[in-house]
Structures are given as structure tokens and as C-alpha cells.
PDB file of C-alpha atoms in Angstrom:
ATOM      1  CA  UNK W   1     178.300  98.246  10.315  1.00 65.00           C
ATOM      2  CA  UNK W   2     180.599  97.989  13.178  1.00 75.00           C
ATOM      3  CA  UNK W   3     177.951  97.548  15.444  1.00 82.00           C
ATOM      4  CA  UNK W   4     176.340  94.923  13.810  1.00 77.00           C
ATOM      5  CA  UNK W   5     179.503  93.073  13.341  1.00 75.00           C
ATOM      6  CA  UNK W   6     180.020  93.469  17.519  1.00 80.00           C
ATOM      7  CA  UNK W   7     176.618  92.279  18.224  1.00 81.00           C
ATOM      8  CA  UNK W   8     177.040  89.160  15.884  1.00 79.00           C
ATOM      9  CA  UNK W   9     180.101  88.294  17.897  1.00 77.00           C
ATOM     10  CA  UNK W  10     178.306  88.401  21.166  1.00 81.00           C
ATOM     11  CA  UNK W  11     175.504  86.784  20.213  1.00 80.00           C
ATOM     12  CA  UNK W  12     177.238  83.564  18.847  1.00 78.00           C
ATOM     13  CA  UNK W  13     177.693  84.450  14.813  1.00 79.00           C
ATOM     14  CA  UNK W  14     181.139  84.674  15.420  1.00 78.00           C
ATOM     15  CA  UNK W  15     182.063  81.912  12.875  1.00 82.00           C
ATOM     16  CA  UNK W  16     179.462  83.345  10.334  1.00 81.00           C
ATOM     17  CA  UNK W  17     180.998  86.828  10.824  1.00 80.00           C
ATOM     18  CA  UNK W  18     184.650  85.979  10.632  1.00 81.00           C
ATOM     19  CA  UNK W  19     183.865  83.459   7.161  1.00 85.00           C
ATOM     20  CA  UNK W  20     181.881  87.069   5.717  1.00 84.00           C
ATOM     21  CA  UNK W  21     185.253  89.003   6.562  1.00 82.00           C
ATOM     22  CA  UNK W  22     187.453  86.353   4.273  1.00 87.00           C
ATOM     23  CA  UNK W  23     185.157  86.117   1.848  1.00 91.00           C
ATOM     24  CA  UNK W  24     184.334  90.087   1.582  1.00 86.00           C
ATOM     25  CA  UNK W  25     188.200  90.668   1.816  1.00 86.00           C
ATOM     26  CA  UNK W  26     188.683  88.543  -1.230  1.00 89.00           C
ATOM     27  CA  UNK W  27     185.622  90.065  -3.221  1.00 89.00           C
ATOM     28  CA  UNK W  28     186.306  94.015  -2.426  1.00 86.00           C
ATOM     29  CA  UNK W  29     188.250  96.108  -4.431  1.00 80.00           C
ATOM     30  CA  UNK W  30     191.079  98.049  -2.209  1.00 78.00           C
ATOM     31  CA  UNK W  31     190.170 100.996  -1.223  1.00 73.00           C
ATOM     32  CA  UNK W  32     191.765 103.899  -3.408  1.00 70.00           C
ATOM     33  CA  UNK W  33     194.792 105.906  -1.947  1.00 70.00           C
ATOM     34  CA  UNK W  34     193.020 109.243  -2.188  1.00 66.00           C
ATOM     35  CA  UNK W  35     190.298 107.986   0.004  1.00 66.00           C
ATOM     36  CA  UNK W  36     192.845 106.350   2.388  1.00 62.00           C
ATOM     37  CA  UNK W  37     194.785 109.768   3.042  1.00 68.00           C
ATOM     38  CA  UNK W  38     191.521 111.770   3.443  1.00 64.00           C
ATOM     39  CA  UNK W  39     191.456 112.976  -0.215  1.00 67.00           C
ATOM     40  CA  UNK W  40     187.881 113.674  -1.379  1.00 74.00           C
ATOM     41  CA  UNK W  41     186.786 112.614  -4.847  1.00 74.00           C
ATOM     42  CA  UNK W  42     185.646 115.384  -7.053  1.00 78.00           C
ATOM     43  CA  UNK W  43     181.995 115.595  -6.693  1.00 84.00           C
ATOM     44  CA  UNK W  44     179.479 114.733  -9.661  1.00 88.00           C
ATOM     45  CA  UNK W  45     178.509 118.653 -10.973  1.00 91.00           C
ATOM     46  CA  UNK W  46     182.722 119.434 -10.884  1.00 90.00           C
ATOM     47  CA  UNK W  47     182.748 116.196 -13.093  1.00 91.00           C
ATOM     48  CA  UNK W  48     179.871 117.334 -15.206  1.00 95.00           C
ATOM     49  CA  UNK W  49     181.544 120.649 -15.687  1.00 95.00           C
ATOM     50  CA  UNK W  50     184.677 119.151 -16.825  1.00 95.00           C
ATOM     51  CA  UNK W  51     183.072 117.029 -19.137  1.00 96.00           C
ATOM     52  CA  UNK W  52     181.300 120.243 -20.287  1.00 97.00           C
ATOM     53  CA  UNK W  53     184.219 121.968 -20.766  1.00 97.00           C
ATOM     54  CA  UNK W  54     185.644 119.079 -23.082  1.00 97.00           C
ATOM     55  CA  UNK W  55     183.185 118.507 -25.041  1.00 97.00           C
ATOM     56  CA  UNK W  56     182.596 122.292 -26.046  1.00 97.00           C
ATOM     57  CA  UNK W  57     186.322 122.509 -26.694  1.00 97.00           C
ATOM     58  CA  UNK W  58     185.940 119.184 -28.947  1.00 97.00           C
ATOM     59  CA  UNK W  59     183.210 120.668 -30.647  1.00 97.00           C
ATOM     60  CA  UNK W  60     185.007 124.057 -31.275  1.00 97.00           C
ATOM     61  CA  UNK W  61     187.832 121.914 -32.815  1.00 97.00           C
ATOM     62  CA  UNK W  62     185.111 120.412 -35.047  1.00 97.00           C
ATOM     63  CA  UNK W  63     184.060 123.128 -36.289  1.00 96.00           C
ATOM     64  CA  UNK W  64     187.209 124.289 -37.200  1.00 94.00           C
ATOM     65  CA  UNK W  65     187.677 121.143 -38.926  1.00 93.00           C
ATOM     66  CA  UNK W  66     184.670 121.529 -40.809  1.00 93.00           C
ATOM     67  CA  UNK W  67     185.116 124.811 -41.842  1.00 92.00           C
ATOM     68  CA  UNK W  68     188.737 124.247 -43.112  1.00 89.00           C
ATOM     69  CA  UNK W  69     187.223 120.789 -45.537  1.00 89.00           C
ATOM     70  CA  UNK W  70     184.401 122.926 -46.677  1.00 90.00           C
ATOM     71  CA  UNK W  71     186.707 125.846 -47.938  1.00 88.00           C
ATOM     72  CA  UNK W  72     188.054 126.805 -51.519  1.00 87.00           C
ATOM     73  CA  UNK W  73     191.603 126.367 -49.665  1.00 86.00           C
ATOM     74  CA  UNK W  74     190.755 122.762 -48.998  1.00 84.00           C
ATOM     75  CA  UNK W  75     189.618 121.836 -52.767  1.00 85.00           C
ATOM     76  CA  UNK W  76     192.620 123.305 -54.474  1.00 86.00           C
ATOM     77  CA  UNK W  77     195.034 121.882 -52.318  1.00 86.00           C
ATOM     78  CA  UNK W  78     192.937 118.267 -52.616  1.00 85.00           C
ATOM     79  CA  UNK W  79     193.424 118.966 -56.387  1.00 87.00           C
ATOM     80  CA  UNK W  80     196.758 119.938 -56.545  1.00 86.00           C
ATOM     81  CA  UNK W  81     197.715 116.493 -54.685  1.00 86.00           C
ATOM     82  CA  UNK W  82     195.354 114.416 -57.308  1.00 87.00           C
ATOM     83  CA  UNK W  83     197.854 115.847 -60.380  1.00 83.00           C
TER      84      UNK W  83
END
């Protein structure tokens, strides 16, 4: 990309290049801080593993809640509350 910029300046497209840089400086999002210091973002497989762990934990919690709601203890407590 930088080679194209240098070549465009040499071949008389300096004004176009300057205008494009100004427009892109407003249009593009700023670089994240972790990218500026050389830190890498987690890979897609790492993100997928993390989401899979969260989903498994959520499913376990859901099963525990379902087990409680369908239990006799829950039924008994709800009937006492209705009295």
C-alpha cells in the first residue's frame, strides 16, 4: 500500500493521494490500543473455545434450574406461598 502512495506522488497524483488520506483519516476507526503495542487479538479458535465454555456453563445452570423447578420441593414451597 505504501508503494502505491509513493508511486502516485511521483506520477503526479499527489493531490488525489493527499485528499484520500484526509478523507480516510476521518472515515476509518482508530487503531485499538492493544494493536499499537504489539499485542495480538485472540485467534478465532480461542474465541470459539471461550464461547463454548460459556455455553456449557450456561447449559449446566439451566439444567439445575429446570431440575429445581420440576422438583417436589419447588411445588411444596410455591403452594405454601399461595396460602
